[in-house]
CSV table of C-alpha atoms in Angstrom, one decimal:
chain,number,residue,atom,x,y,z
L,8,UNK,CA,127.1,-19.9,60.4
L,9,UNK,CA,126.2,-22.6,57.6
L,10,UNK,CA,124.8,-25.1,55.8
L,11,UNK,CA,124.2,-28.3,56.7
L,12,UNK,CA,122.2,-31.5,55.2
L,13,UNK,CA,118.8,-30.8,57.0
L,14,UNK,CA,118.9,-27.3,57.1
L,15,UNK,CA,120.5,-23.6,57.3
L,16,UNK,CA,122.7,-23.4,60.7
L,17,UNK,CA,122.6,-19.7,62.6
L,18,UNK,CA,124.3,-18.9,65.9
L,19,UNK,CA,124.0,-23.0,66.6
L,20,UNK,CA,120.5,-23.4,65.8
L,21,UNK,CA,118.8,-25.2,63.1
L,22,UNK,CA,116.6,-23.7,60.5
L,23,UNK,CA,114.7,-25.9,58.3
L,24,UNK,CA,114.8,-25.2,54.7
L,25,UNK,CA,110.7,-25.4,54.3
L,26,UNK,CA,108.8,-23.1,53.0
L,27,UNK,CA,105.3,-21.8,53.8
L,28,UNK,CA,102.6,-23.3,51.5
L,29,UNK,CA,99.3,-21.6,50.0
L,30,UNK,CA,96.7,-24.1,50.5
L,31,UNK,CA,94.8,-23.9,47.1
L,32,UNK,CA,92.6,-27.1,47.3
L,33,UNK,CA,89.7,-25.3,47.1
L,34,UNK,CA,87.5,-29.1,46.4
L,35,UNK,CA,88.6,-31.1,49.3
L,36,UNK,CA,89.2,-28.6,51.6
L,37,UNK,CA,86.4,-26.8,54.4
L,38,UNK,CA,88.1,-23.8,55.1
L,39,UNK,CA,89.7,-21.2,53.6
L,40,UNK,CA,93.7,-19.9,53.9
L,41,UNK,CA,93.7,-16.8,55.8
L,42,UNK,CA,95.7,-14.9,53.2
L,43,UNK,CA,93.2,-15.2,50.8
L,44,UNK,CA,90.1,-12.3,50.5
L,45,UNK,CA,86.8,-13.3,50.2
L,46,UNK,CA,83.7,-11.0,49.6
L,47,UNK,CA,80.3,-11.6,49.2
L,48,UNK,CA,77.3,-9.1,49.9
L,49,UNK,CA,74.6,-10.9,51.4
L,50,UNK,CA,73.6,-14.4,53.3
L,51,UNK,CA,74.0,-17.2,51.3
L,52,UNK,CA,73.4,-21.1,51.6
L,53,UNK,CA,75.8,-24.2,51.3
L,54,UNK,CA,74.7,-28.1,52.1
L,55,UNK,CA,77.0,-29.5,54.8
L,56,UNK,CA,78.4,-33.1,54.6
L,57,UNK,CA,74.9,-34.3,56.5
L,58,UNK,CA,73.1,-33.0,53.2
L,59,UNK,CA,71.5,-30.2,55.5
L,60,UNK,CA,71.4,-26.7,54.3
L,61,UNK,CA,73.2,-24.6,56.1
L,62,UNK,CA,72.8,-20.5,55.8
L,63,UNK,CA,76.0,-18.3,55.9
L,64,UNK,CA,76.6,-14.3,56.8
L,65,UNK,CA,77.8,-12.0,53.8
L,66,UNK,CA,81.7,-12.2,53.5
L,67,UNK,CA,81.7,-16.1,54.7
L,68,UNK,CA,82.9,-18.6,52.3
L,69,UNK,CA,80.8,-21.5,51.2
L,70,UNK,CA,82.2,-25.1,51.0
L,71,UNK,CA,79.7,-27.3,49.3
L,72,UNK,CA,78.9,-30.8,50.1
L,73,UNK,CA,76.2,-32.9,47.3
L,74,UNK,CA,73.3,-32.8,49.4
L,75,UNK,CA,72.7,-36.7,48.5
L,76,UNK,CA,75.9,-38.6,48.6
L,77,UNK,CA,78.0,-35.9,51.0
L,78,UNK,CA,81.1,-35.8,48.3
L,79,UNK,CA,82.9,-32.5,48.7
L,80,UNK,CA,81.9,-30.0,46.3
L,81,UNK,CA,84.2,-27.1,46.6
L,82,UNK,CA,84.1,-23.8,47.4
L,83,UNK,CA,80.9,-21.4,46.0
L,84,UNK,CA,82.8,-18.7,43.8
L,85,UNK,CA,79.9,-16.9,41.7
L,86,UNK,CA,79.3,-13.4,39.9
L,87,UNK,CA,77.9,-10.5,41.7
L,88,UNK,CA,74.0,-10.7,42.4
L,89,UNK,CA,71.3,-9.0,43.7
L,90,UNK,CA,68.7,-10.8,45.7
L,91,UNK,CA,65.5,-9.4,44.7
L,92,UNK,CA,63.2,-11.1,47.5
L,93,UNK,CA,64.6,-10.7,51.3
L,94,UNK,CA,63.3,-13.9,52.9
L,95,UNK,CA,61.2,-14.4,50.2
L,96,UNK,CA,60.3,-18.6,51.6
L,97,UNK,CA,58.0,-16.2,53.2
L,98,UNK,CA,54.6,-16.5,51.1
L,99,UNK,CA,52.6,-14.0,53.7
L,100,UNK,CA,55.2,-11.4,52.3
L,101,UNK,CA,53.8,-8.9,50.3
L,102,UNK,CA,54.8,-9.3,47.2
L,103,UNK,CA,53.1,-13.2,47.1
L,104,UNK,CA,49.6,-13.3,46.0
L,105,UNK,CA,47.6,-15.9,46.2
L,106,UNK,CA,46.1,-16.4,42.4
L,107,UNK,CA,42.3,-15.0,41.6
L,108,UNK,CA,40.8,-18.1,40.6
L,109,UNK,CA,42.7,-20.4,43.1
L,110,UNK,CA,41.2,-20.0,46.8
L,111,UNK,CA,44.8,-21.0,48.0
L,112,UNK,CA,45.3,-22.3,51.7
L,113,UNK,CA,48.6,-21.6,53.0
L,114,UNK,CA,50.0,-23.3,56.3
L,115,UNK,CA,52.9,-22.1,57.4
L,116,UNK,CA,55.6,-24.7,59.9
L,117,UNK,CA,53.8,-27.5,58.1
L,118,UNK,CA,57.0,-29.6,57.2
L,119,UNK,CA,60.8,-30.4,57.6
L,120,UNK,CA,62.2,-27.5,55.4
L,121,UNK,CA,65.7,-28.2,53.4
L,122,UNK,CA,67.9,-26.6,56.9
L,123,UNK,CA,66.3,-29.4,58.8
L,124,UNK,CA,63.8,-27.0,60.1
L,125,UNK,CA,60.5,-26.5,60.7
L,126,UNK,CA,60.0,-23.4,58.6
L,127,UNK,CA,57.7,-25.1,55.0
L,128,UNK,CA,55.0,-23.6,54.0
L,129,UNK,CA,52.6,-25.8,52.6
L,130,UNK,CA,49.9,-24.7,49.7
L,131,UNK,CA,46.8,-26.4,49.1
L,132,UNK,CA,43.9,-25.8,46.8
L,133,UNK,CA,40.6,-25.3,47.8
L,134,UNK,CA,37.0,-24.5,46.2
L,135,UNK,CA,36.5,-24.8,42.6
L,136,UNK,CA,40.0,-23.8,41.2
L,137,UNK,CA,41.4,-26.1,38.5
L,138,UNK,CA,44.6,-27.7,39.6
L,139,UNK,CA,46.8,-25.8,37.4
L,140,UNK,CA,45.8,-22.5,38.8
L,141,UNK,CA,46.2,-22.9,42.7
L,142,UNK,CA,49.7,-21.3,42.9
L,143,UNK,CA,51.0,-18.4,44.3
L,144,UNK,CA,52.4,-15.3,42.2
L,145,UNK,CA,54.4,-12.3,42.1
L,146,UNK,CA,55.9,-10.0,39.7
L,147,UNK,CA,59.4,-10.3,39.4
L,148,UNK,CA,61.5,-7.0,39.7
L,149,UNK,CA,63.6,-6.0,37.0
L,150,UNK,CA,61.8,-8.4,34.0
L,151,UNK,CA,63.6,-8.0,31.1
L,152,UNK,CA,66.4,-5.9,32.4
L,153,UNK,CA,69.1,-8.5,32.4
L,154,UNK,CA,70.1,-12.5,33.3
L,155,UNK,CA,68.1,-13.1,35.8
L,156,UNK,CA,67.4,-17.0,38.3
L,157,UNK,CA,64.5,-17.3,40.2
L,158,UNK,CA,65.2,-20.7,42.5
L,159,UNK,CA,62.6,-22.6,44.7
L,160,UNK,CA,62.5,-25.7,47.0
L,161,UNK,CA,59.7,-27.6,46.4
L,162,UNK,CA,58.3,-30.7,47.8
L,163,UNK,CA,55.5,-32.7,46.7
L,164,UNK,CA,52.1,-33.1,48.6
L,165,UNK,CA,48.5,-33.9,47.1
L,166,UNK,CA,50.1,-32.5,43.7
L,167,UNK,CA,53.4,-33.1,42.4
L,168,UNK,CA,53.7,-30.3,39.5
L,169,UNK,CA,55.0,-26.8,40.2
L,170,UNK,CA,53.9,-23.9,38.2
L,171,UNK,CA,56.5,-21.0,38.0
L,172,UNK,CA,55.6,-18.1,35.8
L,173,UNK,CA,56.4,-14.1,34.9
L,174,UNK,CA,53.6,-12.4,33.0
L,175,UNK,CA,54.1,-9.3,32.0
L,176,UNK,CA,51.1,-6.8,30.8
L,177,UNK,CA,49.2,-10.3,29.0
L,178,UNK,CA,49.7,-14.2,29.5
L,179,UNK,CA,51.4,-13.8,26.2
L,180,UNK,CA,54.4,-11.8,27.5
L,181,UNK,CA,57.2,-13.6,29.9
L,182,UNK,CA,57.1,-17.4,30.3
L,183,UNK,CA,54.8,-20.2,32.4
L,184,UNK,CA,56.7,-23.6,33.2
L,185,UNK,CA,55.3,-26.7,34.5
L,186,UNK,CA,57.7,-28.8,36.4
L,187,UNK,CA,57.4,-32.2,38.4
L,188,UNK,CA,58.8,-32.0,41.5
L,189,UNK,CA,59.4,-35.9,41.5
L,190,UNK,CA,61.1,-36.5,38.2
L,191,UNK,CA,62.2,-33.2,37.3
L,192,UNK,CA,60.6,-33.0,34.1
L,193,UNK,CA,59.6,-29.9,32.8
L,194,UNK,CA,56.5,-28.6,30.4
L,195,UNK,CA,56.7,-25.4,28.9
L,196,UNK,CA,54.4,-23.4,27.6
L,197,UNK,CA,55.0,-22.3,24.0
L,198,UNK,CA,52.6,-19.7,23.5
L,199,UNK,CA,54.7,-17.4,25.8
L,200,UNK,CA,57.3,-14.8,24.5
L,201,UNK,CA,60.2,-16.7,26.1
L,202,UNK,CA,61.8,-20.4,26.9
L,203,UNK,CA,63.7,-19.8,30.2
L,204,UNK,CA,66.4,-22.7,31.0
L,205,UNK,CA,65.6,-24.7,33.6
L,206,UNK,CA,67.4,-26.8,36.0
L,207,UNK,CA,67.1,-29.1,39.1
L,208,UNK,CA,68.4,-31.0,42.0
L,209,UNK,CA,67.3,-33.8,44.0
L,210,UNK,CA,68.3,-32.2,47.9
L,211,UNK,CA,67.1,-35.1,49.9
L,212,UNK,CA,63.9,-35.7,52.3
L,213,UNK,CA,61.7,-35.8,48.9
L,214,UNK,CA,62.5,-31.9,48.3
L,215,UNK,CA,64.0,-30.5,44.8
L,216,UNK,CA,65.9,-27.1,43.9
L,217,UNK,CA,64.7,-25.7,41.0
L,218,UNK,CA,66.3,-22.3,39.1
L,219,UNK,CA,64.8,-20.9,36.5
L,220,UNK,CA,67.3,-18.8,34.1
L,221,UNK,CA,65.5,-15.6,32.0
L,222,UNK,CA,66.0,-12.4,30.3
């Protein structure tokens, strides 16, 4: 036995002096080393290098691509959440109403969704409802109780505003946002009890991402 210049010599045979690696490149790489955990409690989504959304089971890692340009984007590490709505793209779900004074039409398959299927629902207002109130709405479980994101796709039609609101008990309480789906610009309304933050990305195929952060 011994040493020689490329390596450790046993019983005649070579061994190479090279060590196993941990592959830690968590940006450019699209998988995950196998000696590393990864937990996650629920299905989550990631854009792919097409820009297409792309749906995931719990436990799966995430390697995101910018839906626009298709530049790496790393790997989706985030806190501990609970998803309060279970398929909630669903607006014939129960806890979506269509509002009072709106006489909302909804059609459901009606366009290219952001995972490239067939799956939006489109909302248009009929009757005599004023633009602003042909929405759909829901109470939002656990207002007030914490840090909270309510997120949205949204693509623009005959209208190109968005309306996303929590009331609680009055139209005083909780907050009501206007938002454009084509510019991202948002109007707030101040005579509600709180200013969430609001944020937005441009996902391709004339659709946006909006999240909406509250207490």
């Amino acid at each position: 036995d011994g040493y020689g210049a490329s390596g450790a010599y046993e019983n005649g045979q070579v061994r190479h002096s090279v060590r196993p690696s941990l592959n830690l490149d968590f940006a450019n790489s699209s998988t995950l080393d196998h000696r590393v955990s990864f937990e996650r409690g629920s299905i989550a989504t990631h854009y792919d290098k097409s820009g297409i959304l792309r749906y995931v089971n719990e436990n799966t890692p995430r390697f995101d691509y910018d839906p626009t340009t298709g530049e790496p984007r790393g790997l989706l590490i985030e806190e501990s959440r609970t998803n309060e709505f279970q398929n909630g793209e669903n607006f014939d779900l129960t806890y979506w109403a269509a509002s009072a004074d709106s006489d909302l039409l909804r059609y459901r398959y009606a366009a290219i969704a952001p995972d490239g299927t067939m799956s939006a629902t489109k909302l248009v207002g009929a009757g005599a409802g004023g633009a602003t109130a042909r929405k759909m709405i829901t109470t939002i479980p656990g207002y007030g109780s914490g840090n909270q994101i309510f997120s949205i796709y949204a693509k623009a039609a005959e209208y190109e505003w968005i309306v996303i609101a929590c009331i609680n008990g009055s139209n005083s309480a909780g907050f009501g946002i206007r938002i454009n789906i084509n510019t991202g610009a948002v109007n707030d309304n101040s005579s509600h009890s709180i200013t969430p933050t609001v944020t937005s990305e441009v996902v391709g195929n004339g659709w946006r991402r909006i999240n909406v952060h509250f207490n």
